[in-house]
PDB file of C-alpha atoms in Angstrom:
ATOM      1  CA  ASP A   1       0.000   0.000   0.000  1.00  0.00           C
ATOM      2  CA  GLY A   2       1.216   3.496  -0.839  1.00  0.00           C
ATOM      3  CA  GLY A   3       1.434   6.055   1.902  1.00  0.00           C
ATOM      4  CA  ILE A   4       3.495   8.075   4.337  1.00  0.00           C
ATOM      5  CA  THR A   5       5.111   6.624   7.419  1.00  0.00           C
ATOM      6  CA  GLN A   6       6.419   8.584  10.365  1.00  0.00           C
ATOM      7  CA  SER A   7       8.514   7.273  13.195  1.00  0.00           C
ATOM      8  CA  PRO A   8       8.619   7.096  16.070  1.00  0.00           C
ATOM      9  CA  LYS A   9       5.017   7.565  17.194  1.00  0.00           C
ATOM     10  CA  TYR A  10       6.221   9.106  20.471  1.00  0.00           C
ATOM     11  CA  LEU A  11       9.571  10.772  21.091  1.00  0.00           C
ATOM     12  CA  PHE A  12      11.051  12.131  24.282  1.00  0.00           C
ATOM     13  CA  ARG A  13      13.660  14.855  24.276  1.00  0.00           C
ATOM     14  CA  LYS A  14      15.966  15.857  27.081  1.00  0.00           C
ATOM     15  CA  GLU A  15      17.161  19.419  27.591  1.00  0.00           C
ATOM     16  CA  GLY A  16      19.879  20.394  25.117  1.00  0.00           C
ATOM     17  CA  GLN A  17      19.345  17.351  22.952  1.00  0.00           C
ATOM     18  CA  ASN A  18      18.772  17.233  19.194  1.00  0.00           C
ATOM     19  CA  VAL A  19      16.214  14.701  17.988  1.00  0.00           C
ATOM     20  CA  THR A  20      15.302  13.582  14.479  1.00  0.00           C
ATOM     21  CA  LEU A  21      11.842  12.665  13.258  1.00  0.00           C
ATOM     22  CA  SER A  22      11.586  10.343  10.307  1.00  0.00           C
ATOM     23  CA  CYS A  23       9.244  10.745   7.346  1.00  0.00           C
ATOM     24  CA  GLU A  24       9.156   8.312   4.422  1.00  0.00           C
ATOM     25  CA  GLN A  25       6.759   8.172   1.464  1.00  0.00           C
ATOM     26  CA  ASN A  26       6.316   5.628  -1.306  1.00  0.00           C
ATOM     27  CA  LEU A  27       3.844   7.688  -3.331  1.00  0.00           C
ATOM     28  CA  ASN A  28       6.536   8.916  -5.735  1.00  0.00           C
ATOM     29  CA  HIS A  29       5.702  12.494  -4.779  1.00  0.00           C
ATOM     30  CA  ASP A  30       8.168  15.301  -5.415  1.00  0.00           C
ATOM     31  CA  ALA A  31       6.900  17.725  -2.768  1.00  0.00           C
ATOM     32  CA  MET A  32       7.108  17.116   0.980  1.00  0.00           C
ATOM     33  CA  TYR A  33       6.172  19.216   3.997  1.00  0.00           C
ATOM     34  CA  TRP A  34       6.585  19.364   7.764  1.00  0.00           C
ATOM     35  CA  TYR A  35       3.917  20.878  10.008  1.00  0.00           C
ATOM     36  CA  ARG A  36       3.712  21.501  13.711  1.00  0.00           C
ATOM     37  CA  GLN A  37       0.327  21.157  15.428  1.00  0.00           C
ATOM     38  CA  ASP A  38      -0.403  22.743  18.801  1.00  0.00           C
ATOM     39  CA  PRO A  39      -3.794  22.628  20.530  1.00  0.00           C
ATOM     40  CA  GLY A  40      -6.037  25.446  19.361  1.00  0.00           C
ATOM     41  CA  GLN A  41      -3.518  26.704  16.787  1.00  0.00           C
ATOM     42  CA  GLY A  42      -4.085  24.508  13.794  1.00  0.00           C
ATOM     43  CA  LEU A  43      -1.147  23.462  11.653  1.00  0.00           C
ATOM     44  CA  ARG A  44       1.853  25.657  10.978  1.00  0.00           C
ATOM     45  CA  LEU A  45       4.384  25.036   8.233  1.00  0.00           C
ATOM     46  CA  ILE A  46       7.965  24.396   9.367  1.00  0.00           C
ATOM     47  CA  TYR A  47       9.784  23.449   6.143  1.00  0.00           C
ATOM     48  CA  TYR A  48       8.875  22.281   2.677  1.00  0.00           C
ATOM     49  CA  SER A  49      10.704  20.736  -0.237  1.00  0.00           C
ATOM     50  CA  GLN A  50       9.643  20.746  -3.856  1.00  0.00           C
ATOM     51  CA  ILE A  51      12.472  18.575  -5.147  1.00  0.00           C
ATOM     52  CA  VAL A  52      15.421  16.511  -3.968  1.00  0.00           C
ATOM     53  CA  ASN A  53      18.317  18.541  -2.531  1.00  0.00           C
ATOM     54  CA  ASP A  54      16.189  21.663  -2.211  1.00  0.00           C
ATOM     55  CA  PHE A  55      14.044  22.890   0.668  1.00  0.00           C
ATOM     56  CA  GLN A  56      12.593  26.157   1.925  1.00  0.00           C
ATOM     57  CA  LYS A  57      11.737  27.606   5.320  1.00  0.00           C
ATOM     58  CA  GLY A  58       8.118  27.820   6.267  1.00  0.00           C
ATOM     59  CA  ASP A  59       6.535  30.108   8.810  1.00  0.00           C
ATOM     60  CA  ILE A  60       8.179  28.682  11.943  1.00  0.00           C
ATOM     61  CA  ALA A  61      11.553  27.269  10.853  1.00  0.00           C
ATOM     62  CA  GLU A  62      13.638  28.595  13.765  1.00  0.00           C
ATOM     63  CA  GLY A  63      15.073  25.761  15.851  1.00  0.00           C
ATOM     64  CA  TYR A  64      14.472  23.132  13.154  1.00  0.00           C
ATOM     65  CA  SER A  65      16.499  21.717  10.288  1.00  0.00           C
ATOM     66  CA  VAL A  66      15.752  19.310   7.428  1.00  0.00           C
ATOM     67  CA  SER A  67      17.453  17.436   4.628  1.00  0.00           C
ATOM     68  CA  ARG A  68      16.193  16.005   1.342  1.00  0.00           C
ATOM     69  CA  GLU A  69      18.817  13.629   0.027  1.00  0.00           C
ATOM     70  CA  LYS A  70      16.314  11.129  -1.361  1.00  0.00           C
ATOM     71  CA  LYS A  71      12.954  11.663  -3.002  1.00  0.00           C
ATOM     72  CA  GLU A  72      11.158   9.412  -0.541  1.00  0.00           C
ATOM     73  CA  SER A  73      12.684  10.765   2.670  1.00  0.00           C
ATOM     74  CA  PHE A  74      12.402  14.140   4.446  1.00  0.00           C
ATOM     75  CA  PRO A  75      13.698  13.916   8.041  1.00  0.00           C
ATOM     76  CA  LEU A  76      13.177  16.770  10.495  1.00  0.00           C
ATOM     77  CA  THR A  77      15.665  17.574  13.264  1.00  0.00           C
ATOM     78  CA  VAL A  78      14.447  19.461  16.284  1.00  0.00           C
ATOM     79  CA  THR A  79      17.516  21.203  17.645  1.00  0.00           C
ATOM     80  CA  SER A  80      18.285  22.409  21.152  1.00  0.00           C
ATOM     81  CA  ALA A  81      17.581  25.929  19.886  1.00  0.00           C
ATOM     82  CA  GLN A  82      13.869  25.097  19.744  1.00  0.00           C
ATOM     83  CA  LYS A  83      12.833  26.106  23.234  1.00  0.00           C
ATOM     84  CA  ASN A  84       9.285  24.829  23.134  1.00  0.00           C
ATOM     85  CA  PRO A  85       9.341  21.628  21.065  1.00  0.00           C
ATOM     86  CA  THR A  86       6.412  19.825  22.684  1.00  0.00           C
ATOM     87  CA  ALA A  87       3.877  19.357  19.879  1.00  0.00           C
ATOM     88  CA  PHE A  88       2.422  16.943  17.355  1.00  0.00           C
ATOM     89  CA  TYR A  89       4.491  16.872  14.159  1.00  0.00           C
ATOM     90  CA  LEU A  90       2.930  15.964  10.838  1.00  0.00           C
ATOM     91  CA  CYS A  91       4.668  15.162   7.584  1.00  0.00           C
ATOM     92  CA  ALA A  92       2.838  15.452   4.263  1.00  0.00           C
ATOM     93  CA  SER A  93       3.506  15.056   0.572  1.00  0.00           C
ATOM     94  CA  SER A  94       1.921  16.056  -2.718  1.00  0.00           C
ATOM     95  CA  ILE A  95       2.615  15.206  -6.339  1.00  0.00           C
ATOM     96  CA  SER A  96       4.639  18.276  -7.269  1.00  0.00           C
ATOM     97  CA  GLY A  97       3.570  21.097  -4.976  1.00  0.00           C
ATOM     98  CA  GLY A  98       0.940  22.596  -7.248  1.00  0.00           C
ATOM     99  CA  ARG A  99      -1.514  24.829  -5.412  1.00  0.00           C
ATOM    100  CA  ASP A 100      -4.485  22.692  -6.480  1.00  0.00           C
ATOM    101  CA  GLU A 101      -3.051  19.408  -5.245  1.00  0.00           C
ATOM    102  CA  THR A 102      -4.132  17.267  -2.321  1.00  0.00           C
ATOM    103  CA  GLN A 103      -1.617  16.842   0.467  1.00  0.00           C
ATOM    104  CA  TYR A 104      -1.348  13.371   1.959  1.00  0.00           C
ATOM    105  CA  PHE A 105      -0.453  13.195   5.624  1.00  0.00           C
ATOM    106  CA  GLY A 106       1.398  10.715   7.756  1.00  0.00           C
ATOM    107  CA  PRO A 107       0.098   9.556  11.161  1.00  0.00           C
ATOM    108  CA  GLY A 108       2.289  12.023  13.084  1.00  0.00           C
ATOM    109  CA  THR A 109       4.943  11.995  15.812  1.00  0.00           C
ATOM    110  CA  ARG A 110       4.228  13.354  19.257  1.00  0.00           C
ATOM    111  CA  LEU A 111       7.294  14.987  20.792  1.00  0.00           C
ATOM    112  CA  LEU A 112       7.496  15.453  24.533  1.00  0.00           C
ATOM    113  CA  VAL A 113      10.177  17.122  26.617  1.00  0.00           C
ATOM    114  CA  LEU A 114      11.484  15.367  29.700  1.00  0.00           C
TER     115      LEU A 114
ATOM    116  CA  ALA B   1      -1.145  37.763   3.879  1.00  0.00           C
ATOM    117  CA  GLN B   2      -3.836  35.187   3.618  1.00  0.00           C
ATOM    118  CA  SER B   3      -5.612  33.887   6.696  1.00  0.00           C
ATOM    119  CA  VAL B   4      -8.372  31.458   7.598  1.00  0.00           C
ATOM    120  CA  THR B   5     -10.868  31.893  10.417  1.00  0.00           C
ATOM    121  CA  GLN B   6     -12.838  29.073  11.946  1.00  0.00           C
ATOM    122  CA  LEU B   7     -14.936  30.833  14.549  1.00  0.00           C
ATOM    123  CA  ASP B   8     -16.290  27.714  16.233  1.00  0.00           C
ATOM    124  CA  SER B   9     -13.696  25.798  18.204  1.00  0.00           C
ATOM    125  CA  GLN B  10     -16.209  23.106  19.113  1.00  0.00           C
ATOM    126  CA  VAL B  11     -19.608  22.115  17.727  1.00  0.00           C
ATOM    127  CA  PRO B  12     -21.716  19.597  19.671  1.00  0.00           C
ATOM    128  CA  VAL B  13     -24.532  17.917  17.773  1.00  0.00           C
ATOM    129  CA  PHE B  14     -26.800  14.916  18.140  1.00  0.00           C
ATOM    130  CA  GLU B  15     -26.583  11.968  15.809  1.00  0.00           C
ATOM    131  CA  GLU B  16     -28.670  12.312  12.611  1.00  0.00           C
ATOM    132  CA  ALA B  17     -28.913  16.094  13.005  1.00  0.00           C
ATOM    133  CA  PRO B  18     -27.559  18.461  10.334  1.00  0.00           C
ATOM    134  CA  VAL B  19     -24.355  20.365  10.923  1.00  0.00           C
ATOM    135  CA  GLU B  20     -22.537  23.368   9.457  1.00  0.00           C
ATOM    136  CA  LEU B  21     -18.909  24.177  10.210  1.00  0.00           C
ATOM    137  CA  ARG B  22     -17.969  27.730   9.320  1.00  0.00           C
ATOM    138  CA  CYS B  23     -14.867  28.916   7.502  1.00  0.00           C
ATOM    139  CA  ASN B  24     -13.969  32.420   6.351  1.00  0.00           C
ATOM    140  CA  TYR B  25     -10.807  33.382   4.540  1.00  0.00           C
ATOM    141  CA  SER B  26      -9.030  36.564   3.600  1.00  0.00           C
ATOM    142  CA  SER B  27      -6.993  36.817   0.465  1.00  0.00           C
ATOM    143  CA  SER B  28      -6.527  39.431  -2.190  1.00  0.00           C
ATOM    144  CA  VAL B  29      -6.165  36.951  -5.028  1.00  0.00           C
ATOM    145  CA  SER B  30      -8.044  33.951  -6.285  1.00  0.00           C
ATOM    146  CA  VAL B  31      -7.803  31.057  -3.891  1.00  0.00           C
ATOM    147  CA  TYR B  32      -8.143  27.334  -3.746  1.00  0.00           C
ATOM    148  CA  LEU B  33      -9.962  26.086  -0.647  1.00  0.00           C
ATOM    149  CA  PHE B  34      -9.748  22.781   1.193  1.00  0.00           C
ATOM    150  CA  TRP B  35     -11.410  20.966   4.076  1.00  0.00           C
ATOM    151  CA  TYR B  36      -9.399  18.295   5.880  1.00  0.00           C
ATOM    152  CA  VAL B  37     -10.531  15.964   8.687  1.00  0.00           C
ATOM    153  CA  GLN B  38      -8.372  14.635  11.520  1.00  0.00           C
ATOM    154  CA  TYR B  39      -9.442  11.683  13.652  1.00  0.00           C
ATOM    155  CA  PRO B  40      -7.848  11.415  17.120  1.00  0.00           C
ATOM    156  CA  ASN B  41      -4.083  10.942  17.064  1.00  0.00           C
ATOM    157  CA  GLN B  42      -3.992  10.583  13.299  1.00  0.00           C
ATOM    158  CA  GLY B  43      -2.908  12.601  10.304  1.00  0.00           C
ATOM    159  CA  LEU B  44      -5.226  14.676   8.158  1.00  0.00           C
ATOM    160  CA  GLN B  45      -7.358  13.400   5.299  1.00  0.00           C
ATOM    161  CA  LEU B  46      -8.853  15.474   2.500  1.00  0.00           C
ATOM    162  CA  LEU B  47     -12.655  15.816   2.616  1.00  0.00           C
ATOM    163  CA  LEU B  48     -13.095  18.079  -0.391  1.00  0.00           C
ATOM    164  CA  LYS B  49     -11.590  20.999  -2.266  1.00  0.00           C
ATOM    165  CA  TYR B  50     -12.749  23.942  -4.361  1.00  0.00           C
ATOM    166  CA  LEU B  51     -10.593  24.859  -7.327  1.00  0.00           C
ATOM    167  CA  SER B  52     -13.011  26.438  -9.812  1.00  0.00           C
ATOM    168  CA  GLY B  53     -16.394  25.925 -11.438  1.00  0.00           C
ATOM    169  CA  SER B  54     -19.481  25.018  -9.444  1.00  0.00           C
ATOM    170  CA  THR B  55     -19.534  26.691  -6.065  1.00  0.00           C
ATOM    171  CA  LEU B  56     -21.100  23.634  -4.428  1.00  0.00           C
ATOM    172  CA  VAL B  57     -18.484  20.965  -3.861  1.00  0.00           C
ATOM    173  CA  LYS B  58     -19.264  17.420  -2.788  1.00  0.00           C
ATOM    174  CA  GLY B  59     -16.747  15.383  -0.835  1.00  0.00           C
ATOM    175  CA  ILE B  60     -16.355  12.092   0.920  1.00  0.00           C
ATOM    176  CA  ASN B  61     -18.542  10.729   3.715  1.00  0.00           C
ATOM    177  CA  GLY B  62     -21.572  12.807   2.639  1.00  0.00           C
ATOM    178  CA  PHE B  63     -19.975  16.205   3.284  1.00  0.00           C
ATOM    179  CA  GLU B  64     -20.360  19.183   0.996  1.00  0.00           C
ATOM    180  CA  ALA B  65     -19.193  22.799   1.028  1.00  0.00           C
ATOM    181  CA  GLU B  66     -20.264  25.979  -0.681  1.00  0.00           C
ATOM    182  CA  PHE B  67     -17.829  28.601  -1.908  1.00  0.00           C
ATOM    183  CA  ASN B  68     -19.141  32.155  -1.549  1.00  0.00           C
ATOM    184  CA  LYS B  69     -16.760  34.689  -3.024  1.00  0.00           C
ATOM    185  CA  SER B  70     -18.687  37.783  -1.921  1.00  0.00           C
ATOM    186  CA  GLN B  71     -18.738  36.609   1.688  1.00  0.00           C
ATOM    187  CA  THR B  72     -15.275  35.007   1.460  1.00  0.00           C
ATOM    188  CA  SER B  73     -16.663  31.872   3.025  1.00  0.00           C
ATOM    189  CA  PHE B  74     -16.376  28.136   2.481  1.00  0.00           C
ATOM    190  CA  HIS B  75     -18.721  26.509   5.000  1.00  0.00           C
ATOM    191  CA  LEU B  76     -18.861  22.733   5.390  1.00  0.00           C
ATOM    192  CA  ARG B  77     -22.197  20.962   5.753  1.00  0.00           C
ATOM    193  CA  LYS B  78     -23.641  17.522   6.297  1.00  0.00           C
ATOM    194  CA  PRO B  79     -27.388  16.869   6.370  1.00  0.00           C
ATOM    195  CA  SER B  80     -27.222  14.010   8.883  1.00  0.00           C
ATOM    196  CA  VAL B  81     -24.174  13.250  11.027  1.00  0.00           C
ATOM    197  CA  HIS B  82     -23.039   9.943  12.486  1.00  0.00           C
ATOM    198  CA  ILE B  83     -21.116   9.125  15.634  1.00  0.00           C
ATOM    199  CA  SER B  84     -18.149   8.286  13.409  1.00  0.00           C
ATOM    200  CA  ASP B  85     -18.007  11.901  12.184  1.00  0.00           C
ATOM    201  CA  THR B  86     -16.601  12.932  15.562  1.00  0.00           C
ATOM    202  CA  ALA B  87     -13.258  14.482  14.638  1.00  0.00           C
ATOM    203  CA  GLU B  88     -11.480  17.791  14.130  1.00  0.00           C
ATOM    204  CA  TYR B  89     -12.084  19.629  10.875  1.00  0.00           C
ATOM    205  CA  PHE B  90      -9.642  22.069   9.325  1.00  0.00           C
ATOM    206  CA  CYS B  91     -10.279  24.613   6.611  1.00  0.00           C
ATOM    207  CA  ALA B  92      -7.255  25.644   4.540  1.00  0.00           C
ATOM    208  CA  VAL B  93      -6.470  28.088   1.747  1.00  0.00           C
ATOM    209  CA  SER B  94      -3.836  28.048  -0.962  1.00  0.00           C
ATOM    210  CA  ASP B  95      -3.196  31.003  -3.210  1.00  0.00           C
ATOM    211  CA  GLN B  96      -0.686  31.701  -5.938  1.00  0.00           C
ATOM    212  CA  GLY B  97       2.597  29.989  -6.434  1.00  0.00           C
ATOM    213  CA  PHE B  98       3.844  26.866  -4.733  1.00  0.00           C
ATOM    214  CA  GLN B  99       1.300  25.207  -2.475  1.00  0.00           C
ATOM    215  CA  LYS B 100       1.738  26.652   0.997  1.00  0.00           C
ATOM    216  CA  LEU B 101      -1.465  25.809   2.771  1.00  0.00           C
ATOM    217  CA  VAL B 102      -2.645  28.145   5.502  1.00  0.00           C
ATOM    218  CA  PHE B 103      -4.850  26.318   7.984  1.00  0.00           C
ATOM    219  CA  GLY B 104      -7.544  27.553  10.294  1.00  0.00           C
ATOM    220  CA  THR B 105      -7.411  26.667  13.975  1.00  0.00           C
ATOM    221  CA  GLY B 106      -9.854  23.798  13.521  1.00  0.00           C
ATOM    222  CA  THR B 107     -13.361  22.934  14.685  1.00  0.00           C
ATOM    223  CA  ARG B 108     -13.960  19.909  16.857  1.00  0.00           C
ATOM    224  CA  LEU B 109     -17.211  18.179  15.917  1.00  0.00           C
ATOM    225  CA  LEU B 110     -18.684  16.178  18.790  1.00  0.00           C
ATOM    226  CA  VAL B 111     -21.528  13.842  17.791  1.00  0.00           C
ATOM    227  CA  SER B 112     -23.501  12.263  20.607  1.00  0.00           C
ATOM    228  CA  PRO B 113     -26.255   9.646  20.521  1.00  0.00           C
TER     229      PRO B 113
END
């Protein structure tokens, strides 16, 4: 079955630690996205990538980093510079990033700070 | 900058009753509009989208939405809800250029027997 997988489902971060969230898709999509979801705030765009080896900052990129070395993979690193990382993180993809396209979402990773 | 307003954070309704979830947007250019649904602890799934043409859009699970350009609204409706419709619903807008969706804050639909 085609889809998007995210791992782990739950992730715990200690103070000063960098953690990486995995996102893999087998839909053959060019465009991939990372969102952060906080209660009562909807989804906010962290980073997006339209093609391999290229990515752009979204609205709340500070304290995060990404890479796009393979078409199917778009990992997100939450760095120690992100002072309030507790949230639900969602990865999505679309065919090529066209404004009329449907975005397909993974099941999410919940990040908690110890 | 574009924005999306979902005024109702929570809408309680009884099973088999009709429901309307409100969405208003602000944008100075033509927009594409989306409704996504999120079941607890899951990702989002597309319900329907308006790109052009007929202002009444039909989606999955019996939902429909009407685009009203003069009122800058895109309200979601269902004539008879089921317990399984309990979820959070997000309205989103995409304007020109690369798809950068802007989401509303969501409306939690609570269906009780």
